[in-house]
Amino acid sequence: MSVPSLKKTVSDKDTEQKLAAQMPDFAAMHALSKLSPIIVRKAHAIISHLLIKPGSNIAVIGQKNAPLAFALSVINPRMRYTAFDLDARHVKQGTEKYRRSNLRFEKSHIAKSGLSENSYDAVICVDFLHQIYSGATYNKQVVEDTIAEHMRALKEGGIYILYDIASPPEDEFVLLELKDDPNKNTQNSDQPEAMSDAERLIWFSANARPLHPQSARGFYMEELSPRFPGTRLFRLSSKWAYEFILRKDMKGTWSTHLNREYTFYTDIEYRRQLRRENARLLYRAPQWNSRRIKDCFEGRFKLYDENSHPMGFPPTGYICVSEKSNPRAAARIKERRQTGQSQNMMFINAVKDEDTESIHEIAVRQNRVAEILPYRISSNGRIHIFLHHGTVQPLTNTVKRSGRLLDDRTWSGHMSAALQTPLDPAHEAANQNHPRETIRFMKYYTGLKPCMNAKLVEGPKSFPAPDSLDDYIESYFVEVTRPEEMVTPEFFKDEKKAGHIGWYDAQDILRAIDIGLIPNVRLHNQIHALLEHIGGSMDGTIAGTISTELPEIPTIEATEEILYTEEDILAEKHKDVCSYRKTRGRNGMLRQVTSLFVNEALSDSPGSGGISAEAHDFVVRDHESVNRALIMPLARSVSGDVLAGFQMENLAVPGKYGKEGRQLTLPSLPLPQELKTIEEAKRYIADALDTSAKYVSQMGPSFFMHIDMTPTRVFPFAVGMAAGGKKLGKTRYAPVSKLWKINNLDNTDSILWNYGYISKLMGPDSDLYTCYMDMDNYSAERQLSGGQAATMSSHSNSSIEASQKGRSRDLG
């Protein structure tokens, strides 16, 4: 089916004035570039965690928050923001300095009854709770009352984003090692900024919490014998070590911020308080700002546990995203216990490689599904996509069988995902190729009304894990009418589906995936494919963002093999293709588990709905960690091109679906159970590949391999391959900008295509790491710098130098 381009669709519907509304606000972009990079990064992180429909009313709570509110209003101009502050001077300054049609400033006593009840679709509270806690002489009751006030201001279903600091357990002790600087050792307590870090810590241990009503200032600490010359070693609680680390590099604010206590609530206390206010905690995660870590942490201190084992760097922040619900709503889905009876929804087969005689185990799901992406083009040319919000994904919260989760991110188990329907009805509706069949299918399964003459159109297809999971995900696109015409689908009633269907701007969904709120990279690819199918330009719509660090990429004079063209790849895929046959033997690598999952209600009061429970089948890799590293090898040719490595493997699953068994993959390896942090994982990968840890960087947040079949989490890493280093199998290389051509969407590792596609949008000369930027504002940035706007048909050039100067924004 041919679909008119976005530009034609918009020009047929809209006036020149509406088209002009799509153009970037150059003045706002220029003002945004003048803000502190830390504020802009924080705004990006916060807005990426906010998935609500366009036009929503958002309250921004904080003190001196005008620059942050302005950044939010520019980064996502499709929302309406009201920034509240206690100080009338700050309100006046914000109003005069940051003039935006979607932003206003108001004075309000936001710690008390300062917000209208049930008035906002979202409330964002940034770095505020620790200020009112400290100002109230370290009284947690004030914090509880403030959170309650914020929740009252939300409409039911509204989103509450809390961005602050979470305290480690206060009874946990650590060893903090600091450099000794004899030239700065002084006992001048009036100038802590002039002291060395070690002397400043001693001063801080005697003067912290000066507002305590019982004058119980300071905290217990002891100095131990140093482990190395030129260092000093201290034993103190992890809470106060964290307090010192967070503030130790704040220039000129030691005296004025001494009364503040950042780490007053643990993660558990935050969650408990939110639940008391009928808030479902959708997502929570520590935040690591890579720039701050490099500038203030690396080489400045080391943390050890009491057994002298190295610990990773502490988080630079904490974020939790909750949803206001009624007391009868589900709070969190948890695995309670294994059962001895399978639900017959999954089983394990074994196949044998006829060439090597090796046995492979494959988990098979009984009922295959199709993923439907309904979309509409708004009056101002934005792409709105309909998702199933609140769909139940119990495998997000399985018990920790093998190793802890490295990034410590958790979900309630209620996700936003593509609409899933049984595969056969979707096949039939698509094969009928008639609007009448599309209308019938969409009405029953989604409750949405297709546009006139609209039909189901095939989208990307992918194998989530063809080495171990027998599933082939097919997707379909269909254009629908206004969301006001949506009704509750019969399918939801019959299947007792949880949640509801909501619509969101495509850019906002991509941001939510890129930040890790939606841990599903397959949805990322489906949206990109939809945009390409529609024919939208970068000015009229969006491409996604990729949050990543910039590792060093060594120059390799000779790689194992460089493949530049699609023909080369196609020829390679047909070489040495092996076949598989079923066998009765097993090697015990996969283990099927059936567990009971409970869906707990928010309230335990009578009539609140109690607890529902349901059993689910899933598989785990026996004797392996739940964490798995996906590795993209990178090298730089002598001509300066950045080359990405991949492998071609003979896999058993694709042949079952009539696809080529030899597939492009990225190498991967299980991460040992004893690893506790991302930094430890980087060192482990570096050792496995005989390279330096400085050549290893995380390539975006972790995601689930296949959330319907296994709890395995995938952590993507980029590795600069040093000459003469080890390899994970035979690797081919191609320029990053060509990946989108050589890897179609019938692939094993969606992220491989994803990075190639983004690199394609950025231009044939771009490096992988210049691709992270906000595409809503990309054209404005280019024009402000004298460049040319990028579209899907006209590319721009960029470089690593530009990335290092801040064009590539890595989120903390």
XYZ file of N, CA, C and O in Angstrom, residues 583-745:
652
model
N 15.873 -33.208 17.625
C 16.518 -34.311 18.332
C 15.875 -34.464 19.701
O 15.254 -33.528 20.220
N 16.024 -35.643 20.267
C 15.437 -35.899 21.584
C 16.416 -35.570 22.699
O 16.068 -35.557 23.866
N 17.658 -35.309 22.324
C 18.660 -34.990 23.331
C 18.495 -33.586 23.873
O 17.950 -32.705 23.208
N 18.967 -33.364 25.084
C 18.929 -32.040 25.723
C 20.290 -31.766 26.334
O 20.995 -32.684 26.762
N 20.679 -30.491 26.358
C 21.938 -30.140 27.015
C 21.730 -29.342 28.301
O 22.683 -28.951 28.957
N 20.476 -29.078 28.639
C 20.174 -28.446 29.921
C 20.513 -26.977 30.009
O 20.593 -26.424 31.117
N 20.688 -26.304 28.858
C 21.033 -24.886 28.905
C 19.832 -24.013 29.244
O 19.977 -22.954 29.842
N 18.638 -24.419 28.827
C 17.419 -23.672 29.129
C 16.597 -24.426 30.161
O 16.542 -25.656 30.153
N 15.954 -23.671 31.012
C 15.104 -24.273 32.035
C 13.760 -23.553 32.046
O 13.709 -22.321 32.119
N 12.699 -24.327 31.949
C 11.362 -23.739 31.995
C 10.913 -23.584 33.439
O 11.125 -24.463 34.267
N 10.299 -22.433 33.721
C 9.819 -22.131 35.061
C 8.364 -21.712 34.966
O 7.975 -20.986 34.043
N 7.565 -22.185 35.871
C 6.188 -21.713 36.014
C 6.037 -21.126 37.406
O 6.287 -21.813 38.398
N 5.657 -19.864 37.472
C 5.560 -19.182 38.760
C 4.225 -18.471 38.896
O 3.570 -18.128 37.896
N 3.860 -18.253 40.136
C 2.657 -17.502 40.461
C 3.034 -16.050 40.677
O 3.910 -15.736 41.484
N 2.370 -15.170 39.936
C 2.597 -13.727 40.060
C 1.357 -13.093 40.669
O 0.226 -13.377 40.249
N 1.568 -12.217 41.649
C 0.453 -11.536 42.293
C 0.433 -10.080 41.859
O 1.474 -9.460 41.649
N -0.760 -9.562 41.700
C -0.980 -8.166 41.327
C -1.596 -7.487 42.536
O -2.798 -7.591 42.784
N -0.767 -6.815 43.321
C -1.204 -6.266 44.592
C -1.920 -4.937 44.393
O -1.494 -4.104 43.604
N -3.013 -4.748 45.135
C -3.734 -3.485 45.090
C -2.992 -2.431 45.900
O -2.200 -2.735 46.793
N -3.256 -1.166 45.596
C -2.603 -0.071 46.308
C -2.986 -0.039 47.771
O -2.176 0.224 48.644
N -4.259 -0.303 48.040
C -4.764 -0.203 49.401
C -5.130 -1.578 49.928
O -5.620 -2.434 49.203
N -4.872 -1.795 51.207
C -5.250 -3.048 51.864
C -6.578 -2.926 52.604
O -6.980 -3.839 53.319
N -7.261 -1.797 52.424
C -8.506 -1.575 53.149
C -9.617 -2.434 52.573
O -9.560 -2.870 51.426
N -10.675 -2.727 53.348
C -11.787 -3.544 52.861
C -12.421 -2.943 51.610
O -12.593 -1.734 51.499
N -12.708 -3.788 50.632
C -13.324 -3.329 49.396
C -12.361 -2.766 48.392
O -12.768 -2.244 47.359
N -11.068 -2.870 48.670
C -10.080 -2.286 47.760
C -9.728 -3.198 46.603
O -8.981 -2.814 45.720
N -10.236 -4.400 46.598
C -9.954 -5.281 45.473
C -8.994 -6.394 45.812
O -8.868 -7.353 45.075
N -8.289 -6.305 46.953
C -7.439 -7.389 47.380
C -6.304 -7.662 46.423
O -5.753 -6.766 45.812
N -5.987 -8.926 46.271
C -4.855 -9.354 45.464
C -5.331 -10.362 44.431
O -6.045 -11.304 44.742
N -4.945 -10.143 43.170
C -5.208 -11.126 42.124
C -3.918 -11.863 41.812
O -2.826 -11.330 42.019
N -4.020 -13.088 41.344
C -2.835 -13.903 41.078
C -3.036 -14.685 39.795
O -4.155 -15.067 39.449
N -1.939 -14.902 39.072
C -1.981 -15.654 37.831
C -0.640 -16.324 37.604
O 0.415 -15.749 37.901
N -0.665 -17.550 37.089
C 0.566 -18.294 36.823
C 1.050 -18.017 35.406
O 0.252 -17.829 34.482
N 2.380 -17.953 35.229
C 2.990 -17.707 33.922
C 4.148 -18.669 33.709
O 4.893 -18.994 34.642
N 4.312 -19.101 32.450
C 5.479 -19.879 32.044
C 6.544 -18.944 31.487
O 6.224 -17.984 30.774
N 7.806 -19.242 31.789
C 8.896 -18.503 31.165
C 10.155 -19.372 31.215
O 10.156 -20.462 31.812
N 11.213 -18.915 30.571
C 12.458 -19.685 30.530
C 13.617 -18.833 31.037
O 13.599 -17.606 30.912
N 14.593 -19.498 31.609
C 15.838 -18.859 32.027
C 16.992 -19.712 31.517
O 16.840 -20.905 31.253
N 18.136 -19.077 31.348
C 19.352 -19.815 30.989
C 19.938 -20.381 32.269
O 20.311 -19.628 33.161
N 20.020 -21.697 32.347
C 20.483 -22.327 33.576
C 21.951 -21.996 33.824
O 22.768 -21.982 32.900
N 22.278 -21.730 35.074
C 23.639 -21.449 35.519
C 24.202 -20.168 34.897
O 25.414 -19.977 34.858
N 23.352 -19.291 34.385
C 23.813 -18.025 33.833
C 23.115 -16.881 34.539
O 22.002 -17.012 35.032
N 23.771 -15.742 34.540
C 23.195 -14.542 35.126
C 22.002 -14.071 34.310
O 21.884 -14.353 33.108
N 21.123 -13.325 34.960
C 19.998 -12.715 34.256
C 20.467 -11.557 33.382
O 19.729 -11.074 32.521
N 21.711 -11.108 33.560
C 22.276 -9.998 32.796
C 23.144 -10.525 31.656
O 23.973 -11.409 31.853
N 22.947 -9.950 30.481
C 23.726 -10.357 29.319
C 24.234 -9.113 28.601
O 23.483 -8.152 28.401
N 25.495 -9.115 28.200
C 26.099 -7.974 27.507
C 25.992 -8.179 26.003
O 26.329 -9.247 25.482
N 25.505 -7.169 25.319
C 25.477 -7.135 23.857
C 26.559 -6.155 23.428
O 26.591 -5.016 23.894
N 27.454 -6.583 22.557
C 28.661 -5.808 22.278
C 28.714 -5.409 20.815
O 28.576 -6.252 19.924
N 28.872 -4.102 20.577
C 29.138 -3.616 19.236
C 30.622 -3.261 19.142
O 31.064 -2.257 19.701
N 31.423 -4.082 18.446
C 32.842 -3.750 18.272
C 32.991 -2.544 17.356
O 32.319 -2.424 16.334
N 33.877 -1.644 17.724
C 34.130 -0.443 16.932
C 35.624 -0.325 16.635
O 36.464 -0.647 17.468
N 35.924 0.120 15.443
C 37.310 0.383 15.060
C 37.310 1.581 14.133
O 36.277 1.936 13.546
N 38.460 2.183 14.008
C 38.600 3.313 13.101
C 39.631 2.957 12.043
O 40.734 2.515 12.356
N 39.220 3.110 10.796
C 40.141 2.805 9.710
C 41.193 3.898 9.598
O 41.057 4.984 10.186
N 42.243 3.644 8.831
C 43.302 4.634 8.677
C 42.790 5.890 7.988
O 43.357 6.975 8.139
N 41.700 5.759 7.234
C 41.118 6.935 6.577
C 40.192 7.714 7.505
O 39.666 8.758 7.129
N 39.950 7.183 8.732
C 39.141 7.903 9.705
C 37.720 7.415 9.846
O 36.992 7.869 10.726
N 37.268 6.485 8.974
C 35.910 5.963 9.084
C 35.761 5.150 10.368
O 36.656 4.389 10.750
N 34.610 5.308 11.041
C 34.289 4.458 12.179
C 33.590 3.209 11.653
O 32.575 3.294 10.966
N 34.150 2.065 11.971
C 33.635 0.795 11.498
C 32.969 0.059 12.652
O 33.490 0.034 13.767
N 31.812 -0.525 12.393
C 31.106 -1.323 13.390
C 31.219 -2.791 13.025
O 31.073 -3.161 11.856
N 31.489 -3.621 14.011
C 31.654 -5.044 13.756
C 30.377 -5.821 14.026
O 29.573 -5.453 14.870
N 30.195 -6.892 13.310
C 29.067 -7.787 13.515
C 29.496 -9.176 13.089
O 30.578 -9.380 12.531
N 28.659 -10.148 13.363
C 28.952 -11.527 13.004
C 27.807 -12.111 12.194
O 26.708 -11.561 12.165
N 28.081 -13.220 11.540
C 27.049 -13.966 10.820
C 27.004 -15.364 11.412
O 27.999 -16.084 11.390
N 25.866 -15.709 11.963
C 25.736 -16.996 12.628
C 24.630 -17.819 11.976
O 23.618 -17.282 11.520
N 24.838 -19.131 11.961
C 23.800 -20.057 11.530
C 22.882 -20.330 12.708
O 23.318 -20.848 13.741
N 21.620 -19.953 12.561
C 20.661 -20.045 13.657
C 19.487 -20.925 13.259
O 19.087 -20.968 12.084
N 18.929 -21.604 14.243
C 17.913 -22.606 13.953
C 16.531 -22.021 13.703
O 15.766 -22.530 12.882
N 16.180 -20.940 14.392
C 14.802 -20.467 14.361
C 14.392 -19.849 13.023
O 13.294 -20.129 12.524
N 15.191 -18.991 12.371
C 14.711 -18.318 11.154
C 14.238 -19.264 10.057
O 13.261 -18.967 9.366
N 14.911 -20.414 9.886
C 14.510 -21.342 8.834
C 13.101 -21.853 8.997
O 12.416 -22.159 8.008
N 12.627 -21.941 10.209
C 11.258 -22.401 10.469
C 10.234 -21.453 9.854
O 9.132 -21.864 9.493
N 10.607 -20.181 9.728
C 9.691 -19.170 9.207
C 10.034 -18.774 7.774
O 9.612 -17.717 7.297
N 10.820 -19.620 7.100
C 11.156 -19.362 5.707
C 12.184 -18.276 5.506
O 12.290 -17.719 4.408
N 12.945 -17.964 6.543
C 13.976 -16.933 6.451
C 15.351 -17.589 6.388
O 15.518 -18.762 6.703
N 16.334 -16.785 5.980
C 17.696 -17.300 5.912
C 18.210 -17.614 7.310
O 18.106 -16.800 8.222
N 18.787 -18.797 7.461
C 19.288 -19.206 8.759
C 20.545 -18.478 9.176
O 20.866 -18.388 10.359
N 21.264 -17.932 8.191
C 22.499 -17.198 8.495
C 22.137 -15.729 8.684
O 21.763 -15.039 7.742
N 22.263 -15.260 9.910
C 21.769 -13.947 10.277
C 22.890 -13.056 10.802
O 23.888 -13.529 11.359
N 22.699 -11.745 10.602
C 23.613 -10.774 11.193
C 23.334 -10.662 12.684
O 22.179 -10.512 13.096
N 24.356 -10.730 13.490
C 24.200 -10.606 14.936
C 25.330 -9.759 15.492
O 26.361 -9.555 14.853
N 25.129 -9.288 16.702
C 26.201 -8.692 17.484
C 26.681 -9.729 18.492
O 25.881 -10.487 19.039
N 27.973 -9.789 18.754
C 28.451 -10.747 19.760
C 27.900 -10.405 21.137
O 27.646 -9.239 21.450
N 27.718 -11.426 21.943
C 27.220 -11.219 23.300
C 27.889 -12.213 24.232
O 28.437 -13.230 23.792
N 27.827 -11.916 25.513
C 28.350 -12.847 26.501
C 27.607 -12.641 27.808
O 27.182 -11.518 28.125
N 27.417 -13.717 28.570
C 26.745 -13.565 29.867
C 27.649 -12.836 30.847
O 28.876 -13.000 30.827
N 27.038 -12.021 31.681
C 27.792 -11.305 32.712
C 27.729 -12.111 34.008
O 26.641 -12.518 34.429
N 28.843 -12.368 34.632
C 28.861 -13.211 35.833
C 27.955 -12.684 36.937
O 27.724 -11.478 37.061
N 27.498 -13.608 37.755
C 26.552 -13.260 38.813
C 27.162 -12.327 39.850
O 26.458 -11.545 40.479
N 28.490 -12.411 40.044
C 29.099 -11.617 41.112
C 29.249 -10.145 40.753
O 29.562 -9.322 41.620
N 29.037 -9.771 39.471
C 29.132 -8.360 39.092
C 27.971 -7.589 39.703
O 26.824 -8.021 39.662
N 28.261 -6.388 40.235
C 27.236 -5.612 40.920
C 26.944 -4.271 40.272
O 25.892 -3.680 40.531
N 27.863 -3.755 39.462
C 27.690 -2.422 38.893
C 28.053 -2.422 37.417
O 28.715 -3.342 36.914
N 27.642 -1.360 36.734
C 27.996 -1.190 35.326
C 29.505 -1.056 35.170
O 30.094 -1.579 34.205
N 30.159 -0.370 36.105
C 31.605 -0.203 36.018
C 32.313 -1.550 36.090
O 33.292 -1.796 35.373
N 31.823 -2.443 36.946
C 32.413 -3.773 37.023
C 32.182 -4.538 35.724
O 33.057 -5.289 35.271
N 31.007 -4.351 35.118
C 30.730 -5.010 33.840
C 31.673 -4.509 32.752
O 32.150 -5.291 31.916
N 31.954 -3.202 32.750
C 32.887 -2.656 31.760
C 34.276 -3.283 31.907
O 34.916 -3.650 30.921
N 34.730 -3.400 33.158
C 36.052 -3.994 33.372
C 36.071 -5.460 32.963
O 37.069 -5.944 32.403
N 34.976 -6.152 33.223
C 34.900 -7.565 32.838
C 34.953 -7.714 31.313
O 35.673 -8.579 30.787
N 34.215 -6.878 30.594
C 34.215 -6.935 29.128
C 35.593 -6.583 28.588
O 36.089 -7.219 27.643
N 36.222 -5.573 29.177
C 37.559 -5.193 28.730
C 38.542 -6.349 28.911
O 39.359 -6.636 28.027
N 38.462 -7.046 30.043
C 39.350 -8.190 30.267
C 39.050 -9.319 29.283
O 39.967 -9.972 28.772
N 37.761 -9.543 29.002
C 37.392 -10.622 28.086
C 37.899 -10.361 26.676
O 38.183 -11.305 25.926
N 38.019 -9.088 26.298
C 38.465 -8.737 24.949
C 39.901 -8.236 24.926
O 40.364 -7.735 23.895
N 40.577 -8.358 26.064
C 41.987 -7.971 26.146
C 42.192 -6.529 25.686
O 43.061 -6.224 24.873
N 41.363 -5.646 26.217
C 41.482 -4.236 25.891
C 41.369 -3.424 27.173
O 41.251 -3.985 28.269
N 41.410 -2.138 27.061
C 41.319 -1.267 28.232
C 39.869 -0.886 28.504
O 39.060 -0.762 27.575
N 39.545 -0.672 29.782
C 38.191 -0.270 30.148
C 37.821 1.075 29.546
O 36.632 1.378 29.383
N 38.817 1.916 29.210
C 38.501 3.207 28.607
C 37.917 3.037 27.207
O 37.349 3.973 26.646
N 38.070 1.867 26.605
C 37.509 1.591 25.289
C 36.106 0.988 25.366
O 35.552 0.598 24.346
N 35.544 0.875 26.570
C 34.231 0.251 26.766
C 33.263 1.293 27.296
O 33.553 1.974 28.273
N 32.111 1.418 26.671
C 31.095 2.356 27.165
C 29.722 1.752 26.982
O 29.493 0.933 26.094
N 28.810 2.154 27.861
C 27.432 1.668 27.764
C 26.741 2.364 26.616
O 26.833 3.580 26.455
N 26.018 1.610 25.812
C 25.397 2.123 24.601
C 23.891 2.231 24.813
O 23.093 1.555 24.187
N 23.502 3.097 25.744
C 22.090 3.242 26.057
C 21.686 2.332 27.201
O 22.465 1.517 27.693
N 20.445 2.441 27.664
C 19.981 1.660 28.823
C 19.745 0.204 28.460
O 19.643 -0.158 27.285
N 19.634 -0.623 29.477
C 19.331 -2.037 29.256
C 17.891 -2.203 28.795
O 17.045 -1.329 28.993
N 17.628 -3.334 28.168
C 16.262 -3.657 27.743
C 16.052 -5.156 27.905
O 17.002 -5.926 28.084
N 14.803 -5.587 27.854
C 14.485 -6.999 28.015
C 14.624 -7.720 26.683
O 14.194 -7.219 25.647
N 15.221 -8.905 26.728
C 15.404 -9.690 25.520
C 14.057 -10.017 24.881
O 13.873 -9.832 23.684
N 13.111 -10.514 25.667
C 11.755 -10.807 25.184
C 10.873 -10.892 26.416
O 10.803 -11.927 27.069
N 10.215 -9.789 26.737
C 9.539 -9.639 28.012
C 8.405 -10.632 28.202
O 7.966 -10.877 29.322
N 7.918 -11.261 27.116
C 6.844 -12.242 27.239
C 7.361 -13.656 27.483
O 6.574 -14.550 27.793
N 8.681 -13.876 27.331
C 9.201 -15.235 27.416
C 10.330 -15.414 28.424
O 10.519 -16.516 28.933
N 11.092 -14.367 28.713
C 12.237 -14.521 29.599
C 12.537 -13.212 30.323
O 12.359 -12.135 29.746
N 12.998 -13.276 31.574
C 13.367 -12.048 32.288
C 14.782 -11.575 31.976
O 15.243 -10.588 32.567
N 15.503 -12.223 31.058
C 16.876 -11.841 30.748
C 16.944 -10.393 30.284
O 16.183 -9.968 29.423
N 17.875 -9.635 30.872
C 18.087 -8.234 30.509
C 19.338 -8.131 29.657
O 20.352 -8.774 29.942
N 19.284 -7.293 28.632
C 20.402 -7.083 27.722
C 20.996 -5.705 27.984
O 20.276 -4.699 27.976
N 22.308 -5.669 28.197
C 23.028 -4.418 28.426
C 23.913 -4.163 27.209
O 24.902 -4.876 27.004
N 23.576 -3.177 26.381
C 24.387 -2.928 25.184
C 25.636 -2.103 25.501
O 25.570 -1.102 26.214
N 26.763 -2.536 24.945
C 28.027 -1.834 25.131
C 28.694 -1.620 23.774
O 28.570 -2.439 22.869
N 29.416 -0.518 23.654
C 30.298 -0.283 22.519
C 31.730 -0.495 23.005
O 32.092 -0.040 24.096
N 32.514 -1.183 22.189
C 33.886 -1.500 22.579
C 34.832 -1.105 21.456
O 34.689 -1.578 20.315
N 35.762 -0.212 21.752
C 36.811 0.105 20.796
C 37.812 -1.035 20.760
O 38.449 -1.338 21.763
N 37.936 -1.691 19.615
C 38.741 -2.902 19.507
C 40.206 -2.554 19.266
O 40.559 -2.007 18.210
N 41.043 -2.850 20.247
C 42.462 -2.584 20.119
C 43.110 -3.608 19.195
O 42.688 -4.765 19.132
N 44.120 -3.181 18.471
C 44.821 -4.087 17.560
C 45.443 -5.235 18.352
O 46.059 -5.029 19.388
N 45.232 -6.438 17.858
C 45.794 -7.609 18.509
C 44.986 -8.123 19.678
O 45.373 -9.099 20.314
N 43.851 -7.498 19.986
C 43.025 -7.944 21.096
C 42.232 -9.186 20.755
O 42.185 -9.648 19.613
N 41.571 -9.735 21.768
C 40.743 -10.919 21.571
C 39.464 -10.558 20.824
O 39.036 -9.415 20.790
N 38.838 -11.559 20.225
C 37.580 -11.382 19.509
C 36.561 -12.376 20.053
O 36.915 -13.431 20.555
N 35.301 -12.020 19.967
C 34.218 -12.941 20.316
C 33.692 -13.553 19.031
O 32.644 -13.166 18.510
N 34.424 -14.495 18.461
C 34.032 -15.074 17.187
C 34.583 -14.261 16.032
O 35.260 -13.245 16.206
N 34.270 -14.705 14.816
C 34.761 -14.039 13.620
C 33.909 -12.805 13.336
O 32.698 -12.879 13.198
N 34.581 -11.658 13.230
C 33.879 -10.385 13.105
C 34.104 -9.773 11.734
O 35.220 -9.763 11.228
N 33.012 -9.288 11.126
C 33.091 -8.471 9.924
C 32.871 -7.024 10.322
O 32.250 -6.734 11.336
N 33.343 -6.112 9.484
C 33.196 -4.697 9.776
C 32.597 -3.972 8.577
O 32.810 -4.354 7.423
N 31.849 -2.936 8.874
C 31.317 -2.044 7.853
C 31.200 -0.654 8.461
O 31.051 -0.517 9.686
N 31.276 0.404 7.662
C 31.080 1.754 8.204
C 29.720 1.865 8.889
O 28.718 1.325 8.412
N 29.700 2.563 10.015
C 28.464 2.698 10.779
C 27.336 3.256 9.916
O 26.187 2.824 10.004
N 27.657 4.207 9.050
C 26.627 4.860 8.244
C 25.955 3.909 7.269
O 24.907 4.233 6.717
N 26.542 2.716 7.040
C 25.960 1.775 6.083
C 25.169 0.662 6.754
O 24.598 -0.195 6.068
N 25.123 0.650 8.077
C 24.468 -0.456 8.763
C 22.997 -0.580 8.397
O 22.457 -1.674 8.313
N 22.337 0.549 8.203
C 20.907 0.485 7.912
C 20.657 -0.194 6.564
O 19.594 -0.767 6.337
N 21.611 -0.134 5.656
C 21.441 -0.780 4.352
C 21.703 -2.282 4.429
O 21.002 -3.072 3.817
N 22.742 -2.663 5.169
C 23.156 -4.056 5.129
C 22.362 -4.938 6.087
O 22.480 -6.150 6.037
N 21.577 -4.327 6.960
C 20.844 -5.122 7.935
C 19.361 -4.780 7.855
O 18.934 -3.744 8.310
N 18.566 -5.674 7.239
C 17.134 -5.399 7.175
C 16.486 -5.722 8.517
O 17.151 -6.119 9.467
N 15.205 -5.543 8.604
C 14.543 -5.678 9.902
C 14.211 -7.111 10.280
O 13.668 -7.357 11.337
